[in-house]
CSV table of C-alpha atoms and ligand atoms in Angstrom, one decimal:
chain,number,residue,atom,x,y,z
A,1,MET,CA,34.3,12.4,-19.6
A,2,SER,CA,31.8,10.0,-21.0
A,3,ALA,CA,33.9,7.0,-20.0
A,4,GLN,CA,34.2,8.5,-16.6
A,5,ARG,CA,30.4,8.8,-16.3
A,6,GLU,CA,30.0,5.2,-17.3
A,7,THR,CA,32.5,4.1,-14.7
A,8,ILE,CA,30.7,6.0,-12.0
A,9,VAL,CA,27.4,4.4,-13.0
A,10,GLU,CA,29.0,1.0,-12.9
A,11,GLU,CA,30.4,1.7,-9.4
A,12,LEU,CA,27.0,3.0,-8.2
A,13,HIS,CA,25.2,-0.1,-9.6
A,14,ALA,CA,27.7,-2.5,-7.9
A,15,ARG,CA,27.2,-0.6,-4.7
A,16,ALA,CA,23.4,-0.7,-5.0
A,17,VAL,CA,23.6,-4.5,-5.4
A,18,SER,CA,25.8,-4.9,-2.4
A,19,LEU,CA,23.3,-2.8,-0.4
A,20,GLY,CA,20.5,-5.2,-1.3
A,21,PHE,CA,18.8,-3.3,-4.1
A,22,THR,CA,17.6,-5.8,-6.7
A,23,ALA,CA,16.8,-3.2,-9.4
A,24,PHE,CA,18.8,-0.2,-10.5
A,25,GLY,CA,18.4,2.3,-13.4
A,26,ILE,CA,18.8,6.0,-14.3
A,27,ALA,CA,16.3,8.4,-15.9
A,28,PRO,CA,16.9,11.9,-17.1
A,29,ALA,CA,15.0,14.3,-14.9
A,30,ASN,CA,12.9,15.4,-17.9
A,31,ALA,CA,12.2,11.8,-19.0
A,32,ARG,CA,8.4,12.0,-18.5
A,33,PRO,CA,7.0,15.2,-20.0
A,34,ASP,CA,3.6,13.5,-19.9
A,35,LEU,CA,3.4,13.5,-16.1
A,36,PRO,CA,1.7,16.9,-15.6
A,37,GLN,CA,-1.1,16.0,-17.9
A,38,ARG,CA,-1.5,12.5,-16.3
A,39,LEU,CA,-1.6,14.0,-12.9
A,40,GLN,CA,-4.1,16.6,-13.9
A,41,SER,CA,-6.4,14.1,-15.4
A,42,ALA,CA,-6.3,11.8,-12.4
A,43,LEU,CA,-7.0,14.6,-10.0
A,44,GLN,CA,-9.8,15.9,-12.1
A,45,SER,CA,-11.4,12.5,-12.1
A,46,GLY,CA,-11.3,12.4,-8.3
A,47,TRP,CA,-9.6,9.0,-8.2
A,48,HIS,CA,-7.5,10.1,-5.2
A,49,ALA,CA,-10.6,10.0,-3.0
A,50,ASP,CA,-10.0,12.1,0.1
A,51,MET,CA,-6.2,11.8,-0.1
A,52,GLU,CA,-6.1,15.6,-0.2
A,53,TRP,CA,-2.3,15.6,0.0
A,54,MET,CA,-2.2,14.5,-3.6
A,55,GLU,CA,-4.0,17.7,-4.6
A,56,GLU,CA,-1.9,19.8,-2.2
A,57,THR,CA,1.4,18.5,-3.6
A,58,ARG,CA,0.3,18.6,-7.3
A,59,ASP,CA,2.7,21.4,-8.3
A,60,ARG,CA,5.8,19.7,-6.9
A,61,ARG,CA,4.7,16.2,-7.9
A,62,GLN,CA,4.2,16.8,-11.6
A,63,SER,CA,7.9,16.6,-12.5
A,64,PRO,CA,11.3,16.2,-10.7
A,65,LYS,CA,12.3,19.7,-11.7
A,66,ALA,CA,9.2,21.1,-10.1
A,67,LEU,CA,10.3,19.5,-6.8
A,68,TRP,CA,14.0,20.5,-7.2
A,69,PRO,CA,15.0,22.7,-10.2
A,70,ASP,CA,18.7,21.6,-10.1
A,71,VAL,CA,18.0,17.9,-10.6
A,72,GLN,CA,19.5,16.5,-13.8
A,73,SER,CA,19.2,12.7,-13.3
A,74,VAL,CA,17.1,10.4,-11.2
A,75,ILE,CA,18.5,7.1,-10.0
A,76,MET,CA,15.7,4.7,-9.3
A,77,VAL,CA,16.3,1.6,-7.2
A,78,GLY,CA,14.0,-1.3,-6.2
A,79,VAL,CA,14.0,-4.1,-3.6
A,80,ASN,CA,12.2,-7.3,-4.3
A,81,TYR,CA,9.8,-8.1,-1.4
A,82,GLY,CA,8.2,-11.1,-3.0
A,83,PRO,CA,6.3,-13.4,-0.7
A,84,ASP,CA,7.0,-17.2,-0.4
A,85,GLU,CA,3.3,-18.0,-0.7
A,86,ASN,CA,0.5,-16.9,-2.9
A,87,PRO,CA,-1.5,-14.2,-1.0
A,88,LEU,CA,-4.7,-15.3,-2.8
A,89,ASP,CA,-4.6,-18.6,-0.9
A,90,ARG,CA,-5.1,-16.6,2.3
A,91,LEU,CA,-8.5,-15.1,1.3
A,92,THR,CA,-10.5,-18.2,2.1
A,93,ASN,CA,-9.2,-18.6,5.7
A,94,THR,CA,-11.9,-16.8,7.6
A,95,SER,CA,-10.2,-17.1,10.9
A,96,LEU,CA,-7.2,-15.1,9.6
A,97,ALA,CA,-6.7,-11.4,10.1
A,98,ASN,CA,-5.3,-11.0,6.6
A,99,VAL,CA,-2.6,-8.4,6.4
A,100,SER,CA,-1.2,-7.4,3.0
A,101,VAL,CA,2.2,-8.7,2.1
A,102,TYR,CA,4.1,-5.4,2.3
A,103,ALA,CA,2.8,-4.8,5.8
A,104,GLN,CA,3.7,-8.2,7.3
A,105,MET,CA,7.3,-6.9,7.6
A,106,ARG,CA,9.2,-4.0,9.0
A,107,ASP,CA,8.3,-0.7,7.3
A,108,TYR,CA,10.5,-0.5,4.3
A,109,HIS,CA,10.7,3.4,4.5
A,110,ASP,CA,12.9,3.1,7.6
A,111,PHE,CA,15.7,0.9,6.3
A,112,ILE,CA,15.7,1.7,2.6
A,113,LYS,CA,16.3,5.3,3.3
A,114,GLY,CA,19.6,4.4,5.0
A,115,ARG,CA,20.6,2.4,2.0
A,116,LEU,CA,19.7,5.2,-0.3
A,117,LYS,CA,21.8,7.6,1.7
A,118,ASP,CA,24.7,5.3,1.5
A,119,LEU,CA,24.4,5.1,-2.3
A,120,ALA,CA,23.8,8.9,-2.6
A,121,GLY,CA,26.9,9.5,-0.4
A,122,LEU,CA,29.0,7.6,-2.8
A,123,LEU,CA,27.7,9.6,-5.8
A,124,ALA,CA,28.3,12.9,-4.0
A,125,ARG,CA,31.9,11.9,-3.1
A,126,ARG,CA,32.7,10.7,-6.6
A,127,THR,CA,31.2,13.6,-8.5
A,128,GLY,CA,30.8,16.5,-6.0
A,129,ALA,CA,27.2,16.7,-7.2
A,130,GLU,CA,24.2,17.5,-5.0
A,131,VAL,CA,21.9,14.6,-4.0
A,132,LYS,CA,18.5,14.2,-2.4
A,133,VAL,CA,16.9,10.8,-1.5
A,134,PHE,CA,13.2,10.0,-1.5
A,135,VAL,CA,11.2,6.9,-0.4
A,136,ASP,CA,7.5,7.4,-1.0
A,137,THR,CA,7.3,10.2,1.5
A,138,ALA,CA,7.9,13.2,-0.9
A,139,PRO,CA,5.8,14.2,-3.9
A,140,VAL,CA,7.7,12.0,-6.4
A,141,MET,CA,6.0,10.0,-9.2
A,142,GLU,CA,8.2,7.0,-8.6
A,143,LYS,CA,6.5,4.5,-10.8
A,144,PRO,CA,6.7,6.5,-14.1
A,145,LEU,CA,10.3,7.4,-13.3
A,146,ALA,CA,11.1,3.8,-12.5
A,147,GLU,CA,9.7,2.9,-15.9
A,148,ALA,CA,11.8,5.5,-17.6
A,149,ALA,CA,14.8,4.2,-15.7
A,150,GLY,CA,14.2,0.7,-17.1
A,151,LEU,CA,13.2,-1.0,-13.8
A,152,GLY,CA,9.9,-2.3,-15.2
A,153,TRP,CA,6.6,-0.9,-16.5
A,154,GLN,CA,3.4,0.3,-14.9
A,155,GLY,CA,1.0,-2.7,-15.3
A,156,LYS,CA,-2.7,-2.3,-15.9
A,157,HIS,CA,-3.0,-2.5,-12.1
A,158,THR,CA,-1.0,0.8,-12.0
A,159,VAL,CA,1.8,-0.8,-9.9
A,160,LEU,CA,5.3,-1.1,-11.2
A,161,LEU,CA,5.8,-4.5,-12.7
A,162,SER,CA,9.3,-6.1,-13.2
A,163,ARG,CA,10.4,-9.0,-15.2
A,164,ASP,CA,12.4,-10.2,-12.3
A,165,ALA,CA,10.2,-9.3,-9.3
A,166,GLY,CA,6.7,-9.4,-10.7
A,167,SER,CA,4.5,-7.0,-8.8
A,168,TRP,CA,6.6,-7.0,-5.6
A,169,LEU,CA,9.1,-4.1,-5.7
A,170,PHE,CA,9.7,-1.4,-3.2
A,171,LEU,CA,11.0,1.7,-4.9
A,172,GLY,CA,13.4,4.5,-3.9
A,173,ALA,CA,14.8,7.5,-5.7
A,174,ILE,CA,17.9,9.6,-5.7
A,175,PHE,CA,17.7,13.0,-7.3
A,176,THR,CA,21.1,14.4,-8.3
A,177,SER,CA,22.5,17.5,-10.0
A,178,ALA,CA,24.9,15.2,-11.8
A,179,ASP,CA,24.2,14.5,-15.5
A,180,LEU,CA,24.4,10.7,-15.6
A,181,PRO,CA,24.0,8.4,-18.6
A,182,ALA,CA,20.4,7.2,-18.8
A,183,SER,CA,19.3,3.6,-18.9
A,184,THR,CA,17.0,2.2,-21.6
A,185,PRO,CA,13.4,2.6,-20.6
A,186,GLU,CA,11.3,-0.5,-20.2
A,187,GLN,CA,8.3,-1.1,-22.5
A,188,GLU,CA,4.9,-2.1,-21.3
A,189,LYS,CA,4.4,-5.9,-21.6
A,190,CYS,CA,0.9,-6.5,-20.3
A,191,GLY,CA,-0.4,-7.3,-23.8
A,192,THR,CA,-3.9,-8.5,-23.9
A,193,CYS,CA,-3.9,-9.8,-20.3
A,194,THR,CA,-6.6,-8.3,-18.0
A,195,LYS,CA,-6.3,-10.6,-15.0
A,196,CYS,CA,-5.7,-7.8,-12.5
A,197,LEU,CA,-8.6,-5.8,-13.7
A,198,ASP,CA,-10.9,-8.8,-13.7
A,199,ILE,CA,-10.0,-10.1,-10.2
A,200,CYS,CA,-10.7,-6.8,-8.4
A,201,PRO,CA,-13.5,-7.5,-6.0
A,202,THR,CA,-14.8,-3.9,-6.2
A,203,ASN,CA,-14.2,-3.0,-9.9
A,204,ALA,CA,-11.7,-0.3,-8.8
A,205,PHE,CA,-10.2,0.0,-12.3
A,206,PRO,CA,-12.3,2.3,-14.5
A,207,ALA,CA,-9.9,1.5,-17.4
A,208,PRO,CA,-6.5,-0.3,-17.8
A,209,PHE,CA,-3.7,1.7,-16.1
A,210,ARG,CA,-6.3,3.7,-14.1
A,211,LEU,CA,-7.2,3.1,-10.4
A,212,ASP,CA,-10.1,4.8,-8.7
A,213,ALA,CA,-9.2,4.8,-5.0
A,214,ARG,CA,-12.9,5.5,-4.2
A,215,LYS,CA,-13.5,1.9,-5.0
A,216,CYS,CA,-10.3,0.3,-3.8
A,217,LEU,CA,-10.2,-1.9,-0.7
A,218,ALA,CA,-6.5,-1.1,0.0
A,219,TYR,CA,-7.5,2.6,0.2
A,220,TYR,CA,-10.5,2.0,2.5
A,221,SER,CA,-8.6,-0.3,4.9
A,222,VAL,CA,-5.4,1.7,5.0
A,223,GLU,CA,-6.0,5.4,4.1
A,224,HIS,CA,-9.6,6.1,4.8
A,225,LYS,CA,-10.3,7.7,8.2
A,226,GLY,CA,-14.1,7.3,8.3
A,227,GLN,CA,-16.4,4.4,8.4
A,228,ILE,CA,-16.1,1.7,5.7
A,229,PRO,CA,-18.9,2.4,3.3
A,230,ILE,CA,-21.5,-0.4,3.5
A,231,GLN,CA,-21.0,-1.6,-0.1
A,232,PHE,CA,-17.3,-2.4,0.5
A,233,ARG,CA,-17.7,-4.3,3.7
A,234,LYS,CA,-18.7,-7.7,2.3
A,235,PRO,CA,-16.0,-7.5,-0.5
A,236,MET,CA,-13.4,-6.9,2.2
A,237,GLY,CA,-13.7,-10.5,3.3
A,238,ASN,CA,-10.9,-11.2,5.8
A,239,ARG,CA,-8.7,-8.4,4.7
A,240,VAL,CA,-7.8,-6.2,7.7
A,241,PHE,CA,-5.0,-4.2,6.1
A,242,GLY,CA,-4.5,-3.7,2.4
A,243,CYS,CA,-5.5,-5.9,-0.6
A,244,ASP,CA,-3.0,-7.9,-2.7
A,245,ASP,CA,-5.4,-9.4,-5.3
A,246,CYS,CA,-4.4,-7.4,-8.4
A,247,LEU,CA,-0.7,-7.8,-7.5
A,248,ALA,CA,-0.9,-11.5,-6.7
A,249,VAL,CA,-2.8,-12.6,-9.8
A,250,CYS,CA,-0.3,-11.2,-12.3
A,251,PRO,CA,1.2,-13.9,-14.5
A,252,TRP,CA,4.6,-12.1,-14.4
A,253,ASN,CA,4.9,-13.2,-10.8
A,254,LYS,CA,5.9,-16.6,-12.0
A,255,PHE,CA,9.3,-15.2,-12.8
A,256,ALA,CA,9.6,-13.7,-9.4
A,257,SER,CA,11.3,-15.2,-6.4
A,258,ALA,CA,10.7,-14.8,-2.7
A,259,THR,CA,12.8,-12.0,-1.2
A,260,ARG,CA,16.1,-13.0,0.2
A,261,ASP,CA,16.5,-9.7,2.1
A,262,ALA,CA,16.5,-10.6,5.8
A,263,LYS,CA,14.9,-7.2,6.7
A,264,LEU,CA,12.0,-8.0,4.4
A,265,SER,CA,11.0,-11.4,5.8
A,266,ALA,CA,7.5,-11.6,7.0
A,267,ARG,CA,6.9,-11.7,10.8
A,268,GLN,CA,5.2,-15.0,11.3
A,269,ALA,CA,3.1,-13.7,14.2
A,270,ILE,CA,1.6,-11.1,11.8
A,271,ARG,CA,1.3,-13.4,8.8
A,272,ASN,CA,-0.6,-15.9,11.0
A,273,ALA,CA,-2.5,-13.4,13.1
A,274,GLN,CA,-5.8,-14.8,14.1
A,275,LEU,CA,-8.9,-12.6,14.0
A,276,SER,CA,-10.0,-13.7,17.5
A,277,ASP,CA,-6.6,-12.4,18.9
A,278,MET,CA,-6.7,-9.2,16.9
A,279,LEU,CA,-10.2,-8.3,18.2
A,280,ALA,CA,-8.9,-8.5,21.7
A,281,LEU,CA,-6.0,-6.1,21.2
A,282,ASN,CA,-6.1,-2.9,23.3
A,283,ASP,CA,-4.2,0.1,22.1
A,284,ALA,CA,-0.9,-0.7,23.9
A,285,ARG,CA,-0.9,-4.3,22.7
A,286,PHE,CA,-1.7,-3.2,19.2
A,287,ARG,CA,1.2,-0.8,19.1
A,288,ASP,CA,3.5,-3.5,20.5
A,289,PHE,CA,2.3,-6.2,18.1
A,290,PHE,CA,2.7,-4.1,15.0
A,291,ALA,CA,5.8,-2.1,16.1
A,292,GLN,CA,7.9,-0.9,13.2
A,293,THR,CA,5.4,-2.1,10.6
A,294,PRO,CA,3.1,0.0,8.4
A,295,VAL,CA,0.0,-1.3,10.3
A,296,LYS,CA,1.0,0.7,13.4
A,297,ARG,CA,0.4,3.9,11.5
A,298,LEU,CA,-3.3,2.9,11.0
A,299,GLY,CA,-3.9,3.2,14.7
A,300,SER,CA,-5.8,0.7,16.9
A,301,ALA,CA,-9.3,2.1,16.3
A,302,ARG,CA,-9.2,1.9,12.6
A,303,PHE,CA,-7.5,-1.5,12.8
A,304,LEU,CA,-10.4,-2.8,15.0
A,305,ARG,CA,-12.8,-1.3,12.6
A,306,ASN,CA,-11.3,-3.5,9.9
A,307,CYS,CA,-11.2,-6.5,12.1
A,308,LEU,CA,-14.8,-6.1,12.8
A,309,VAL,CA,-15.6,-6.1,9.1
A,310,ALA,CA,-13.7,-9.4,8.8
A,311,ALA,CA,-15.5,-10.8,11.9
A,312,GLY,CA,-18.8,-9.9,10.3
A,313,ASN,CA,-17.8,-11.7,7.2
A,314,SER,CA,-16.4,-14.7,9.0
A,315,GLY,CA,-19.7,-16.5,9.7
A,316,ASP,CA,-18.2,-17.4,13.0
A,317,ARG,CA,-20.4,-16.8,16.1
A,318,HIS,CA,-17.4,-17.4,18.4
A,319,HIS,CA,-16.5,-13.8,17.7
A,320,LEU,CA,-19.8,-12.5,19.3
A,321,PRO,CA,-18.5,-11.9,22.8
A,322,ALA,CA,-15.5,-9.9,21.5
A,323,ILE,CA,-17.8,-8.0,19.2
A,324,GLU,CA,-20.2,-7.1,22.1
A,325,ARG,CA,-17.3,-6.0,24.2
A,326,LEU,CA,-16.4,-3.5,21.5
A,327,PHE,CA,-19.9,-1.8,21.8
A,328,SER,CA,-18.4,0.3,24.6
A,329,HIS,CA,-15.1,1.2,22.8
A,330,GLU,CA,-14.2,4.9,22.9
A,331,SER,CA,-14.2,5.2,19.1
A,332,PRO,CA,-17.5,5.5,17.2
A,333,LEU,CA,-15.8,3.8,14.3
A,334,VAL,CA,-15.4,0.7,16.4
A,335,ARG,CA,-18.8,0.9,18.1
A,336,GLY,CA,-20.5,1.3,14.7
A,337,MET,CA,-18.7,-1.5,13.0
A,338,ALA,CA,-19.4,-3.8,16.1
A,339,ILE,CA,-23.1,-3.3,15.4
A,340,TRP,CA,-22.7,-4.2,11.8
A,341,ALA,CA,-20.6,-7.3,12.6
A,342,LEU,CA,-23.2,-8.4,15.2
A,343,ARG,CA,-25.9,-8.1,12.6
A,344,GLN,CA,-24.0,-10.3,10.1
A,345,LEU,CA,-23.7,-13.1,12.7
A,346,THR,CA,-27.1,-13.0,14.2
A,347,ASP,CA,-30.7,-13.3,12.9
A,348,PRO,CA,-32.9,-10.2,13.1
A,349,GLY,CA,-34.6,-11.4,16.3
A,350,GLU,CA,-31.4,-12.0,18.2
A,351,ALA,CA,-29.9,-8.7,17.0
A,352,GLU,CA,-33.0,-6.9,18.1
A,353,ALA,CA,-32.8,-8.5,21.5
A,354,ARG,CA,-29.3,-7.1,22.0
A,355,ARG,CA,-30.3,-3.7,20.5
A,356,ALA,CA,-31.7,-2.0,23.6
A,357,LYS,CA,-28.6,-3.0,25.6
A,358,SER,CA,-26.1,-1.6,23.3
A,359,LEU,CA,-28.0,1.6,22.2
A,360,ALA,CA,-29.0,2.6,25.7
A,361,THR,CA,-26.0,5.0,26.1
A,362,GLU,CA,-25.2,5.6,22.5
A,363,SER,CA,-25.5,9.2,21.4
A,364,ASP,CA,-23.5,9.2,18.1
A,365,PRO,CA,-26.1,9.3,15.3
A,366,GLU,CA,-23.8,7.5,12.8
A,367,VAL,CA,-23.4,4.6,15.3
A,368,ARG,CA,-27.1,4.5,15.9
A,369,ALA,CA,-27.6,4.5,12.1
A,370,GLU,CA,-25.8,1.1,11.9
A,371,TRP,CA,-29.0,-0.5,13.2
A,372,SER,CA,-30.9,0.7,10.1
A,373,HIS,CA,-28.6,-0.5,7.3
B,401,LIG,FE1,-0.5,-6.5,-16.8
B,401,LIG,FE2,-1.9,-8.9,-16.6
B,401,LIG,FE3,-0.1,-8.3,-14.8
B,401,LIG,FE4,-2.4,-6.9,-14.9
B,401,LIG,S1,-2.2,-9.1,-14.4
B,401,LIG,S2,-0.4,-6.0,-14.6
B,401,LIG,S3,-2.7,-6.8,-17.1
B,401,LIG,S4,0.3,-8.6,-17.0
């Protein structure tokens, strides 16, 4: 029986590789008894900011068996999405609308799920076991499970880190009622390095292996629905969706290679998107430009909000006409950030001269308050 289980795992691994997965491992469903306590501690600290779904899904998230009592084993797989350039080099190009590496390409949820279903189907046919597939859309603590399955370790930046793919690994999980032989867990290999903690522009790591989303630029630019708090606008620089700093600085990336997965190649139009062009996008053109990418889920108003932060940080007065056009945008997020951007690019006298014009019809108190920051 044991030999048969090994054979099935070998078959699954080979199939995973042929499907394009670059990492594969198996963890027992009860491999991480520390998860409930870790989750409790993180939620108590409020590090999830206003991502209330984390609180709401706490009971199911805290262990695989809480999500599905019949699960015996968890197959974890990863796909290398490594870039062919250093994302840190993009931060100084102020004319760029800087989109995070993972969002320059097609949304990985879409196509990885198909590959996972293929792999899970093979397991079901070979064993008769039940299977369920998950890609970051269900309350599964994928990173600790990937660590237990030997794919890598959670670095001090909290992201899964692999010896082969550095910080650039998309994860997927297959839960199964089959009892499969477990892989050897990976050990943490950060050592004394603190590069990811040190580079964070907003000090979002209260301690190694702990991320406070309330200070994280990726959170504010991607998840946050309200206005960007004033103290995070300057540190955002030219980032209009996500932040790669802690991932990109990791020394383990030197062992990584650029992805060879055709579905994960960056769309050049997005990678090279100019801020001036992005500020001119209306809703229809936004949805067309970012079709099938994670950016589309942000919506055009929040995307313009972020672009206005980047415009305000650019030092480039050529953006002023576009900024002024956005004074009349339907979203108060956009109108408010347009005021902030204008004030970064003009001296107080010039800003004041434009003040009456833009505020004449403005009734939203939060937008009006942008003049007093
Ligand atoms: Fe670990 Fe250093 Fe990489 Fe951070 S930058 S994840 S501390 S190895």
